[in-house]
Amino acid sequence: SERNATAAAPSIAAQRDAAPVLLRGARIAKRYQMGPSSLRVLEQCDLDVREGEFVAIMGKSGSGKSTLLHLLGALDVPDEGEVLFGGESVSQPISASAGWAARIDGFIRRGKLASTLMHTGLLAAVAGLCGGLGTLLFSLFGGPATARVLMLIGSLCAGVAAMALLRPTLHQQLERTRVAYRRRRFGFVFQFYHLLPELSVLENVMLPRQVACGFFGWSRERVAAETDARRVLERVGLAERLNHKPAELSGGERQRVAIARALVHHPRVLLADEPTGNLDAEAGANIMRILCGLRGEGQTIVMVTHDPTIAANADRVLVLERGRLRPT
């Protein structure tokens, strides 16, 4: 039996190595503007996570681990590079039309004349004035070059004004795309639980499903959501705590509720941000047993931690230093 167990371990590792890349970060860069200076947190980060793989990312406090996790989970967008899930972008618009519109929109917002261009009323006034003068000159003098130039300027101003007016719609489209990924593909576990204190354990776990289906769909979804919530709470050892409030739970129990909440919508990728950072050694070990059990069931996991003992549970450990990832 020992020989069989020894042979099985390389086989499982080989299967993971042969699995397709599910989540990819390609040359990700992220900076934050702090007054007149710009702080670059991530610099050309590349990361491939295969389906069923458990990847741990280590780094010092402030190294950008949480920022990277937020980018991978579509909670934020990179300044450069791209995040892809199953080959599709989660940080850029999917459709080609949204792509060119967003690029023009980005030019308007980031350009040197952004403060002027964003005043759509001024643009509309210029468009109307140029168009009116051009039309007048055209009718009086039979279409001289000046009239054509004024009409062209008016058309351009009208186009830029329209794009500026469309800007919120474009941003809403991008955010809707990211929200869909967060609701359906990703599950999040944070260091500080983020449970709603007025809801019971069961209600906290059901919440992502309720938000995803909306007010009118909840009546149809409720029974299935409650069944899944009870099942996943039993999976993390909290079947007897369904009606308790978060204040009645220990820190380890709250984190198990957070894990159940992250799993209730069957995410393809579980993203864990320092899941044991706020727990004692015993509670942290319990959380890692749950995560390792999920990995054994084929759950893809990306976890950030500063603790090498916790990171050692993963299939692969990367270190984030000076904005870049490197293998240990």
PDB file of C-alpha atoms in Angstrom, residues 29 53 96 101 110 114 128 159 210 234 248 261 268 276-277 288 306 324:
ATOM      1  CA  ALA A  29       1.618  46.423 -13.622  1.00  0.00           C
ATOM      2  CA  GLU A  53      -3.621  23.779  -8.671  1.00  0.00           C
ATOM      3  CA  ALA A  96     -14.038  44.637 -30.127  1.00  0.00           C
ATOM      4  CA  ALA A 101     -14.556  52.837 -27.382  1.00  0.00           C
ATOM      5  CA  ARG A 110      -5.947  60.750 -19.422  1.00  0.00           C
ATOM      6  CA  ALA A 114      -8.788  66.134 -20.175  1.00  0.00           C
ATOM      7  CA  GLY A 128     -22.712  74.179 -32.742  1.00  0.00           C
ATOM      8  CA  GLY A 159     -18.065  63.339 -31.754  1.00  0.00           C
ATOM      9  CA  GLN A 210     -29.152  36.101  -3.269  1.00  0.00           C
ATOM     10  CA  GLU A 234     -21.493  20.932   6.948  1.00  0.00           C
ATOM     11  CA  GLU A 248     -21.317  34.227  18.802  1.00  0.00           C
ATOM     12  CA  ARG A 261     -19.674  31.793   1.672  1.00  0.00           C
ATOM     13  CA  ARG A 268     -13.817  27.857 -10.381  1.00  0.00           C
ATOM     14  CA  THR A 276      -4.938  32.376   8.692  1.00  0.00           C
ATOM     15  CA  GLY A 277      -3.385  35.763   9.434  1.00  0.00           C
ATOM     16  CA  MET A 288      -5.456  24.853   6.061  1.00  0.00           C
ATOM     17  CA  HIS A 306       3.572  35.849   4.708  1.00  0.00           C
ATOM     18  CA  ARG A 324       7.787  40.837  -9.587  1.00  0.00           C
TER      19      ARG A 324
END
